[in-house]
Short mmCIF file of C-alpha atoms in Angstrom, two decimals:
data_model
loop_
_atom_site.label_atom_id
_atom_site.label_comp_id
_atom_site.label_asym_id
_atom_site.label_seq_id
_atom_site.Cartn_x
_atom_site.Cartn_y
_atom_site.Cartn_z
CA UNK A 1 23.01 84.44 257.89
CA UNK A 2 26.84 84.21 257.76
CA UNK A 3 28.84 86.54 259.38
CA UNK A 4 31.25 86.29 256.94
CA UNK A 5 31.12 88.92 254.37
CA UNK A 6 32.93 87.31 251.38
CA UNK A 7 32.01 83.88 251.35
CA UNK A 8 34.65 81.43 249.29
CA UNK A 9 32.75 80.76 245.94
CA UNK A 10 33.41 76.94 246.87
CA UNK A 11 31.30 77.17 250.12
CA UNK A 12 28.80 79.19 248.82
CA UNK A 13 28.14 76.37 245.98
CA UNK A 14 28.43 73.65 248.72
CA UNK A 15 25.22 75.91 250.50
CA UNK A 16 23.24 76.36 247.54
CA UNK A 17 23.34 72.64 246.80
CA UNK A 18 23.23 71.12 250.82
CA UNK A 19 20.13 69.08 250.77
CA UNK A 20 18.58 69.58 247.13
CA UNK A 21 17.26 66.12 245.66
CA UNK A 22 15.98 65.14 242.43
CA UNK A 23 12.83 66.19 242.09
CA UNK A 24 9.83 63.99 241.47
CA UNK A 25 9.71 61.56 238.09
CA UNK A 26 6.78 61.14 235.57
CA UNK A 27 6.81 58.72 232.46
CA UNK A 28 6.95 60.49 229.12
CA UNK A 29 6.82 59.13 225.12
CA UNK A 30 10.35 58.52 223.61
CA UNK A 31 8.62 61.67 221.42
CA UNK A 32 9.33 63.79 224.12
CA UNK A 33 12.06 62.21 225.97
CA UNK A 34 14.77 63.79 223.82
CA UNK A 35 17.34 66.50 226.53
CA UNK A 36 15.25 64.75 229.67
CA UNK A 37 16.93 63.47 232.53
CA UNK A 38 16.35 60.01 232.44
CA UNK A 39 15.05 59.19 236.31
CA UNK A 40 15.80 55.05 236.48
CA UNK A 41 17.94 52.18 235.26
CA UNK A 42 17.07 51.50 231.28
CA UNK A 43 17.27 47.80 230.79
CA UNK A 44 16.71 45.70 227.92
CA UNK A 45 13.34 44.10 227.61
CA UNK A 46 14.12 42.03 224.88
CA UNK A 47 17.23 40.87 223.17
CA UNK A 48 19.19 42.34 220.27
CA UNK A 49 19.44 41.04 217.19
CA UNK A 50 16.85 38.87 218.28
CA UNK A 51 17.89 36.11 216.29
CA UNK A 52 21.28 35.31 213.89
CA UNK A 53 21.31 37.80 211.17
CA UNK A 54 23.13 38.25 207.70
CA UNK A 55 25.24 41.14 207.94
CA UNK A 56 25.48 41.15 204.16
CA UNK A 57 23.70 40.85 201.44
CA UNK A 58 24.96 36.73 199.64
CA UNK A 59 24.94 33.37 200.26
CA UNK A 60 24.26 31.08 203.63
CA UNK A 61 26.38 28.61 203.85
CA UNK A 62 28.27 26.04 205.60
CA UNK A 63 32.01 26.55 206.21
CA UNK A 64 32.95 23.65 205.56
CA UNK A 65 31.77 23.16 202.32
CA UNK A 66 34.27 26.42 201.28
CA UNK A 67 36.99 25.06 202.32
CA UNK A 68 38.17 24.36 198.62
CA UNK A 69 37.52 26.95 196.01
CA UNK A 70 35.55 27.27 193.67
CA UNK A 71 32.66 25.39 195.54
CA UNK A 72 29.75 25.30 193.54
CA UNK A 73 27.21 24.46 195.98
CA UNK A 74 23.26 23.82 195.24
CA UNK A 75 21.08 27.12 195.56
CA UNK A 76 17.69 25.84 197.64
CA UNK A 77 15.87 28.92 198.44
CA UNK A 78 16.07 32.68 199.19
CA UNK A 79 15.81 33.98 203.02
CA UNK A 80 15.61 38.42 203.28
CA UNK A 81 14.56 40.57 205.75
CA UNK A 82 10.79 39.81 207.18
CA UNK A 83 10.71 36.62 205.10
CA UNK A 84 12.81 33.94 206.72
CA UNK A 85 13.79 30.59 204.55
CA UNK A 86 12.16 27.70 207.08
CA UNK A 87 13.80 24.91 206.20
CA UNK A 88 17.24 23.42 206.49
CA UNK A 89 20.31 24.00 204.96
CA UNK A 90 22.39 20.61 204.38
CA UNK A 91 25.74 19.57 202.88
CA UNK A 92 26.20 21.16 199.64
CA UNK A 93 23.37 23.71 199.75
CA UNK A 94 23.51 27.26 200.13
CA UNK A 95 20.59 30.08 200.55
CA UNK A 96 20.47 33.58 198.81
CA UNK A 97 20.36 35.83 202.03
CA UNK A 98 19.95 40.02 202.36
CA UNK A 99 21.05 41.91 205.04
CA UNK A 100 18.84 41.30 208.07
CA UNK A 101 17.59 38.28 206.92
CA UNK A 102 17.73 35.37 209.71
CA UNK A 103 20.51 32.91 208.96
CA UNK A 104 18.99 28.98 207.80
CA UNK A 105 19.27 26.28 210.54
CA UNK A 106 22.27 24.91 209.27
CA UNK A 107 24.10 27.75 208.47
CA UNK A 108 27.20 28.75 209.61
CA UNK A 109 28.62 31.58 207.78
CA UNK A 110 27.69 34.40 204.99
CA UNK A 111 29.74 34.63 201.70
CA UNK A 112 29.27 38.39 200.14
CA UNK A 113 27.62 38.05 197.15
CA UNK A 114 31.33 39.98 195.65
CA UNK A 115 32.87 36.21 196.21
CA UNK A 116 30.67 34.38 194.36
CA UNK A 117 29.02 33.59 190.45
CA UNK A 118 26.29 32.56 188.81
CA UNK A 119 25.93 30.89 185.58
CA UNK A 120 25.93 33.85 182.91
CA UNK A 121 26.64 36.33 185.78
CA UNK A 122 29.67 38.39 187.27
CA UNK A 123 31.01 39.59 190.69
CA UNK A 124 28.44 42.64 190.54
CA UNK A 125 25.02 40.75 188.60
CA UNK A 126 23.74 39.20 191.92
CA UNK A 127 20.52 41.16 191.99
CA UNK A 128 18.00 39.72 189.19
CA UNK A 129 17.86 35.71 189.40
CA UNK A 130 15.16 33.08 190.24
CA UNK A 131 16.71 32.13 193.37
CA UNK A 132 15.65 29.00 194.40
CA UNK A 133 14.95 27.55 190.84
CA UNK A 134 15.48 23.66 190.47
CA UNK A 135 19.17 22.98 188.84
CA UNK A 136 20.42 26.45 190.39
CA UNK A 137 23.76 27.05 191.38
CA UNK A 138 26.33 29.82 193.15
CA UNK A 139 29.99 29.21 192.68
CA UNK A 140 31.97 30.02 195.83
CA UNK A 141 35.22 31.81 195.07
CA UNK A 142 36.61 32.20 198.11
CA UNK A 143 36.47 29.87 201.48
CA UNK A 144 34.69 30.99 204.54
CA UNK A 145 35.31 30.95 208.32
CA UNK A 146 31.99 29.82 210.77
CA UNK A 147 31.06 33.10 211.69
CA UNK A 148 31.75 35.31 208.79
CA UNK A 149 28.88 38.35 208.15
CA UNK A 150 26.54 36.98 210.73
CA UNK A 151 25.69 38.72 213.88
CA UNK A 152 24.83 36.79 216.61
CA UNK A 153 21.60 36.50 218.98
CA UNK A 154 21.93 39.19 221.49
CA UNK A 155 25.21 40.21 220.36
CA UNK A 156 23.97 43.94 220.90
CA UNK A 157 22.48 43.42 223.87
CA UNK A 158 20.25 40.54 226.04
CA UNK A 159 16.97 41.25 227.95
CA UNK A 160 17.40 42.16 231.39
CA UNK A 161 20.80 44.33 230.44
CA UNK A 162 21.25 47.35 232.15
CA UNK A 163 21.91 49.89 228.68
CA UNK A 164 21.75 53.29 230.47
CA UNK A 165 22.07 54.49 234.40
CA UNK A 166 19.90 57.06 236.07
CA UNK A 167 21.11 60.85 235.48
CA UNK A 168 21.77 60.07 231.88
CA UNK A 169 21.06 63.74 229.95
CA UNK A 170 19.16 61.83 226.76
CA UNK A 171 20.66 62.48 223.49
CA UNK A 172 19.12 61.14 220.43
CA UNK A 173 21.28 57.98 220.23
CA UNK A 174 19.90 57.45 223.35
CA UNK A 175 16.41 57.53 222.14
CA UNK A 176 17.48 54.75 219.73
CA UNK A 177 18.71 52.77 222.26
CA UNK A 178 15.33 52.97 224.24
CA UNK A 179 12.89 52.29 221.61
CA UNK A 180 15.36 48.79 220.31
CA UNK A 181 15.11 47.81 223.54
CA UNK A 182 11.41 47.77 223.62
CA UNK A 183 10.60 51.12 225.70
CA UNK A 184 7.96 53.44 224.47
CA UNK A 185 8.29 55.43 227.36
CA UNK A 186 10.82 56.79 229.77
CA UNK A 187 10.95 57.76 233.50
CA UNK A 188 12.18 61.25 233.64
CA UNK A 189 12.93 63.41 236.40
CA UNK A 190 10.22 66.83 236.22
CA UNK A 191 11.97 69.67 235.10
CA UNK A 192 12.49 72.37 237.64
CA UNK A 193 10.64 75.37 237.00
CA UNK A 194 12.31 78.58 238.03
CA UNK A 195 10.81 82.31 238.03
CA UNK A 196 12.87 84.71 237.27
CA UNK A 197 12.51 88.32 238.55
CA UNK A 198 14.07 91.28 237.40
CA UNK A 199 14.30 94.85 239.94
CA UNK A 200 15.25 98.17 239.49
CA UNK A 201 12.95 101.55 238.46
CA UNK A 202 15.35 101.86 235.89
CA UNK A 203 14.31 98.85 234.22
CA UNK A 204 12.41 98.49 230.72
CA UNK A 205 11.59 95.67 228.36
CA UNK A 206 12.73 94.72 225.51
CA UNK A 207 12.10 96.63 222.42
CA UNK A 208 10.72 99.82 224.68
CA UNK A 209 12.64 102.99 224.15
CA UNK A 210 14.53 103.82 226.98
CA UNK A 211 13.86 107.12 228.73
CA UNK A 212 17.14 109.12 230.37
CA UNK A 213 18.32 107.27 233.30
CA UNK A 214 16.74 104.03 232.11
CA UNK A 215 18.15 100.87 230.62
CA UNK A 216 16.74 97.71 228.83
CA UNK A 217 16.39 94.55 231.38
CA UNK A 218 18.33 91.93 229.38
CA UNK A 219 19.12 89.54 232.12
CA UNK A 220 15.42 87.73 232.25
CA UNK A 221 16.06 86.52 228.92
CA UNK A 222 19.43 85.56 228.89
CA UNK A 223 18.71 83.88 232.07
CA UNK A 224 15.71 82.32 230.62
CA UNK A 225 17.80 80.77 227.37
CA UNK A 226 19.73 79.65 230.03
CA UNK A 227 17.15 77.92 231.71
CA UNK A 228 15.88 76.06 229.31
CA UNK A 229 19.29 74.94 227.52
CA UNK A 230 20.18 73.81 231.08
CA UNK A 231 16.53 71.41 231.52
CA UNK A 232 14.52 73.86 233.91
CA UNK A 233 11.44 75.75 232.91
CA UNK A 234 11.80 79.45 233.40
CA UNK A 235 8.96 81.26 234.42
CA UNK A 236 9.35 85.42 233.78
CA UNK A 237 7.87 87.54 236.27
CA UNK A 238 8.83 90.45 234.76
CA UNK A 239 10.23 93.89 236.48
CA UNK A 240 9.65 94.67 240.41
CA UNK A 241 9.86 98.12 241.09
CA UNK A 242 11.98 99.59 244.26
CA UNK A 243 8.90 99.16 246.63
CA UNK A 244 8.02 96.54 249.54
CA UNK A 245 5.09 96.30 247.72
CA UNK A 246 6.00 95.88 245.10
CA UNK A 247 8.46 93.15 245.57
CA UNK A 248 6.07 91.61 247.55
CA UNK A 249 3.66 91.20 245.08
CA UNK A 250 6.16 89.14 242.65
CA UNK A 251 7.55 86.68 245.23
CA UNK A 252 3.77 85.91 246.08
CA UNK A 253 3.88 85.60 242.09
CA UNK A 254 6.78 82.87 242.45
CA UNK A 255 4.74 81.26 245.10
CA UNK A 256 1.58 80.82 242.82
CA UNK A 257 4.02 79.46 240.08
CA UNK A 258 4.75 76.79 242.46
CA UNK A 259 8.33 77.70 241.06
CA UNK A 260 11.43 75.27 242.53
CA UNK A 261 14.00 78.33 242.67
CA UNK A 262 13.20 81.71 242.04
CA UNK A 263 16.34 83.87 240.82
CA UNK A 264 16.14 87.84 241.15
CA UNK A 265 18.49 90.04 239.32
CA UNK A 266 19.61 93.62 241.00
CA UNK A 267 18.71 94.85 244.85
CA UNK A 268 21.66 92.41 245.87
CA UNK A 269 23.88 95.35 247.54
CA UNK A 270 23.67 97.13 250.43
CA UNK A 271 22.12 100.77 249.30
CA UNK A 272 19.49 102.69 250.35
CA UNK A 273 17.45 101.11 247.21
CA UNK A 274 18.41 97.36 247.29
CA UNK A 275 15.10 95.83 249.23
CA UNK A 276 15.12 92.44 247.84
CA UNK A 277 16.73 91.26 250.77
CA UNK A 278 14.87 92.37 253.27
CA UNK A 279 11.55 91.72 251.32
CA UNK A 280 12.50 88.36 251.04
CA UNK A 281 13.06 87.94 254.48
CA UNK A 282 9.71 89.59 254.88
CA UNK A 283 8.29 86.75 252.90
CA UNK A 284 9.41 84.14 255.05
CA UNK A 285 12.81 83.41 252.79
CA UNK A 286 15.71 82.29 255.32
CA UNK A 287 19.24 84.03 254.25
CA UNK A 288 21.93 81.53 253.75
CA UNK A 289 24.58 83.77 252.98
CA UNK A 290 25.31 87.02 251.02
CA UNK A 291 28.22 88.40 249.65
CA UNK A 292 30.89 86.28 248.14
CA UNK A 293 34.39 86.17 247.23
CA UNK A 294 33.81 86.27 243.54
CA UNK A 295 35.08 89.12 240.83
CA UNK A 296 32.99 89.63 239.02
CA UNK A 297 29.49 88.70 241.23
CA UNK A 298 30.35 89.63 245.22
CA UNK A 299 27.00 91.18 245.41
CA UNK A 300 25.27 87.65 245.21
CA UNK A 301 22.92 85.83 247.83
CA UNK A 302 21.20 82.73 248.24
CA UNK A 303 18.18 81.02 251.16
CA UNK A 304 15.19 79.23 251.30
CA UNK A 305 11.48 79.39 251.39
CA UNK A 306 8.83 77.37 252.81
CA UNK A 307 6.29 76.67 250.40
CA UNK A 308 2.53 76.33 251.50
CA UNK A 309 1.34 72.83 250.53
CA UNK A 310 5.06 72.17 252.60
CA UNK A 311 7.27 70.81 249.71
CA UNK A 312 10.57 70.97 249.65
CA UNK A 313 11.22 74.70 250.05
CA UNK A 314 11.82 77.01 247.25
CA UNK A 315 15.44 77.93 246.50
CA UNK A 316 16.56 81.61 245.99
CA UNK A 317 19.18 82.94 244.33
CA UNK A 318 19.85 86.43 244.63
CA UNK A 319 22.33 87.50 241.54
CA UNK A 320 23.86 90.94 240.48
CA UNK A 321 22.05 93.12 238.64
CA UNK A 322 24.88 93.63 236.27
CA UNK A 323 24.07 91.84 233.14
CA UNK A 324 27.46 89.63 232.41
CA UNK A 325 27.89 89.01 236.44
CA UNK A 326 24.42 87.31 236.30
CA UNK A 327 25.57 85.62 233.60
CA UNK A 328 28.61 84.48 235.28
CA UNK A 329 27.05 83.96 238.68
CA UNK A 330 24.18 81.79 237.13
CA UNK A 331 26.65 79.60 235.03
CA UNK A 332 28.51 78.97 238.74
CA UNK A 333 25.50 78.40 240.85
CA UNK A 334 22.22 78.12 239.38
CA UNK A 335 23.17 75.47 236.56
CA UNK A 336 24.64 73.38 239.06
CA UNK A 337 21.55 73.70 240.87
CA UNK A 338 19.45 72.28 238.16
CA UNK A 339 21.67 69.31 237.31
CA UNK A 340 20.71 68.56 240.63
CA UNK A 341 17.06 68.89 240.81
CA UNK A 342 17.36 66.74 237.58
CA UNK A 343 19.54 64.44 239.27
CA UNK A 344 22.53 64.81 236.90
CA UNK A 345 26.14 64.31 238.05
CA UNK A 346 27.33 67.27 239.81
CA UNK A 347 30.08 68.83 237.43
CA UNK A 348 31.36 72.75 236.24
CA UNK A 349 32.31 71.24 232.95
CA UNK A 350 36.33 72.43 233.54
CA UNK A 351 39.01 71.47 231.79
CA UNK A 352 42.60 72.11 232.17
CA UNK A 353 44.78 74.77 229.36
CA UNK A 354 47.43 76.49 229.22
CA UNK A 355 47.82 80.23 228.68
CA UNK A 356 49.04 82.29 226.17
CA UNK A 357 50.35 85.55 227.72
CA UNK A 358 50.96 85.96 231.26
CA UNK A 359 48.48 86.91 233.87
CA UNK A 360 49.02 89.04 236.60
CA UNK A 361 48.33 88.39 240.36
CA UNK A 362 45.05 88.37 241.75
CA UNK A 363 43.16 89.85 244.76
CA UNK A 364 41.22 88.43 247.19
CA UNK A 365 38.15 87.12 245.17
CA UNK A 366 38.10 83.86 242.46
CA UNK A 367 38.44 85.86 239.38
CA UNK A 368 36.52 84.16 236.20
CA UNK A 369 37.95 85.87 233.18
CA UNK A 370 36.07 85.66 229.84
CA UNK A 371 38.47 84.00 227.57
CA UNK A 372 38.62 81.85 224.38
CA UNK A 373 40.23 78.46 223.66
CA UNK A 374 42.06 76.82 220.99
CA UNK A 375 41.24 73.36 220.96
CA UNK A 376 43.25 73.06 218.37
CA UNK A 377 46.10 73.04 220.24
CA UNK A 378 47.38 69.82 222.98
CA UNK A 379 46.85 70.80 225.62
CA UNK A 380 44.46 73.25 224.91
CA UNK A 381 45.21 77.30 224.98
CA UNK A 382 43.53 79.59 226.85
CA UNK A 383 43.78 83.58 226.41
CA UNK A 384 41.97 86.12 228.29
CA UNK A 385 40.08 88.85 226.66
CA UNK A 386 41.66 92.28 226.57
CA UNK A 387 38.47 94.09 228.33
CA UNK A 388 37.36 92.45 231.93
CA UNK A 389 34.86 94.88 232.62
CA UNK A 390 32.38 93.40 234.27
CA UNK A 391 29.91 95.98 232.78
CA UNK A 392 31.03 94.91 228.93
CA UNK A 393 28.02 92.48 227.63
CA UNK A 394 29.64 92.15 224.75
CA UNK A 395 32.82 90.83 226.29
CA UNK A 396 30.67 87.31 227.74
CA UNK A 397 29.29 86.86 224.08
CA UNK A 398 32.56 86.96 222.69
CA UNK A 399 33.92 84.64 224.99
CA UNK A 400 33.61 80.72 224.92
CA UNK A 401 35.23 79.85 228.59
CA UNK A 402 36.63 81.12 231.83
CA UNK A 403 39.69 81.44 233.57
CA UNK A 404 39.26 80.55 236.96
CA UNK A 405 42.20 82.60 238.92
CA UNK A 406 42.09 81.47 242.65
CA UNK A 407 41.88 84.39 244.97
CA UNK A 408 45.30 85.61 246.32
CA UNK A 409 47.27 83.60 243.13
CA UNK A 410 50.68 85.01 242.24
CA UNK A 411 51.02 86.06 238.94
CA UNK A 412 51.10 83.33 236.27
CA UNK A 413 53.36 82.90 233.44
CA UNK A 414 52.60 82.10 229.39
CA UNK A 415 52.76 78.49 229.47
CA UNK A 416 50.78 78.27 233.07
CA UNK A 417 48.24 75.86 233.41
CA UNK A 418 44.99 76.79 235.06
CA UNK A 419 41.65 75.79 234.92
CA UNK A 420 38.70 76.91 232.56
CA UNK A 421 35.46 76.94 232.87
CA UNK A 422 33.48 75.85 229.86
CA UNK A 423 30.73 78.42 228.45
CA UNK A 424 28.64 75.48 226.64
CA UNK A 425 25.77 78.04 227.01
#
């Protein structure tokens, strides 16, 4: 355990992530591959359009024989979608073609159906005729270039491309992209599962009535949202009371949910009543550091735990039992965490604004001050919310970012820029 007793937020995040590695893969449907982690390289196995299409609903044709309009050429057959024409097309011949429909041999260019008649027809009475028919014939109206409305073999993509890269969060476009390139399954990293513990006597559950002194334990299920909007599985152990024994009997809980990183809220401190600590140790957990230069969340800890079958140990995170510096300290540390158990780039999703009203100087701990952002703005504007007390749940749900203030900055001026943490929770 450090010695230390505020340890810089940045080296306490470089601790909590030293040595964590994506965790294991398994294959799942595309069904269920939708906000996975995808585990290994996607590449094409086959290639995309597989074969020259019509981009357009009109005529094949070829070039050349549009070169001077009108061109009334010879109509020899129809080609659509799922029905292909199998002969050729020659000099002075053209095919009826839909969209998706593979273009003739001979072909070298579409002419939208707008550019062309038939005999008795306009511009927009292309629909309804015997295409094909012995003496038919399409006028061309304007010329065409080789190439026009056809997309090319592979001109999406070839087999053997590489499409998407390991680490990829999958979206639904990405989904798409799997199943066209022939997958009907994915590698995925597993999803970490992570128990979540709440302590404190004074603790009740939601939607009990609280007796005097007590107070409803919110931060398992904010935590939990959390969890799963950030890929994990959380796993609620529900509320330790201020015992050895107690405590004891949830981490051996943790243990039996095989859980990756177990996360406890309150106990962090120092007090006569704050035993999660020492309990932990008492379990075999290994203290990497406690405390930490960070307003609001000093009282925060984090270490390790062998696990029986001897898997990579479980991580713990020890956070405030203050509702909005959980909050905080899990958007810092534990999300990060899971990115990399699902072997996602690292990132804090920051960006850069400037503020609207000055802010004064700082102390000694990284401030993060609940804020919003106009994105309307270039570059964006960030202003702090008028209450920063850390106690003030209401203040984090009103918020959509933080303010990062370095420990020990001077004051800042309107107009500053300074870095802001993203709340995309």
């Amino acid at each position: 355990m450090t010695s230390n007793p505020l340890l810089p937020v940045a080296d306490a995040l470089a601790r909590v992530l030293a040595g964590v590695a994506p965790l294991d893969t398994e294959c799942v449907s595309l069904r269920d591959a939708a906000g996975r982690t995808l585990a290994s390289p996607l590449t094409a196995t086959l290639t995309h359009p597989p074969f020259d299409a019509s981009a357009m609903d009109g005529y094949a044709v070829r070039a050349a024989d549009t070169a001077i309009v009108p061109a009334m050429l010879r109509l020899i057959g129809v080609a659509a979608a799922g029905r292909p024409y199998a002969g050729n097309l020659n000099a002075g011949d053209a095919i009826r073609i839909f969209t998706g429909a593979p273009v003739p041999a001979g072909a070298d260019a579409v002419v939208i159906q707008e550019d062309t008649t038939r005999e008795g027809m306009g511009r927009e009475d292309m629909g309804r005729e015997d295409m094909g028919r012995d003496g038919a014939h399409v006028t061309i109206l304007e010329p065409a270039k080789t190439g026009d409305n056809i997309r090319l073999a592979g001109q999406d993509f070839r087999a053997g491309d590489a499409l998407l890269a390991p680490g990829r969060h999958l979206k639904p476009r990405d989904i798409l992209l799997a199943a066209a390139s022939g997958h009907a399954t994915l590698a995925v990293h597993k999803k970490p599962i992570v128990a979540i513990l709440a302590t404190g006597d004074e603790l009740v559950e939601p939607g009990t009535a609280p007796a005097t002194g007590q107070i409803i334990a919110s931060n398992s299920y904010g935590l939990a949202a959390l969890i799963d909007a950030s890929g994990g599985v959380p796993h609620l152990l529900g509320i330790a009371r201020d015992t050895h024994d107690g405590l004891a009997e949830k981490f051996a809980a943790a243990a039996a949910a095989d859980a990756d990183i177990l996360v406890t809220t309150g106990g962090a401190s120092a007090g006569d009543h704050d035993l999660v600590r020492p309990a932990l140790e008492a379990a075999g957990a290994t203290l990497a550091f406690y405390k930490i230069a960070m307003r609001p969340g000093k009282p925060m800890f984090f270490g390790t735990r062998p696990r029986p079958d001897g898997a990579t140990p479980q991580r713990i995170l020890g956070l405030p039992g203050n509702p909005l510096s959980a909050l905080i300290g899990a958007r810092v540390f534990l999300i990060p965490l899971i990115a990399k158990m699902l072997g996602q780039p690292e990132t804090l999703h920051t960006v850069t604004a400037t503020l609207s009203q000055p802010l004064e100087a700082n102390g000694p701990r990284d401030h993060y001050m609940r804020a919003s952002l106009d994105h309307a703005s270039s570059p964006p504007r960030v202003t702090p919310l008028a209450n920063q007390d850390s106690a003030m749940v209401s203040a984090l749900a009103a918020a959509d970012c933080l303010i990062i203030v370095p420990a020990n900055a001077p004051a800042q001026n309107e107009g500053a820029r300074v870095t802001v943490m993203l709340l995309d929770f």
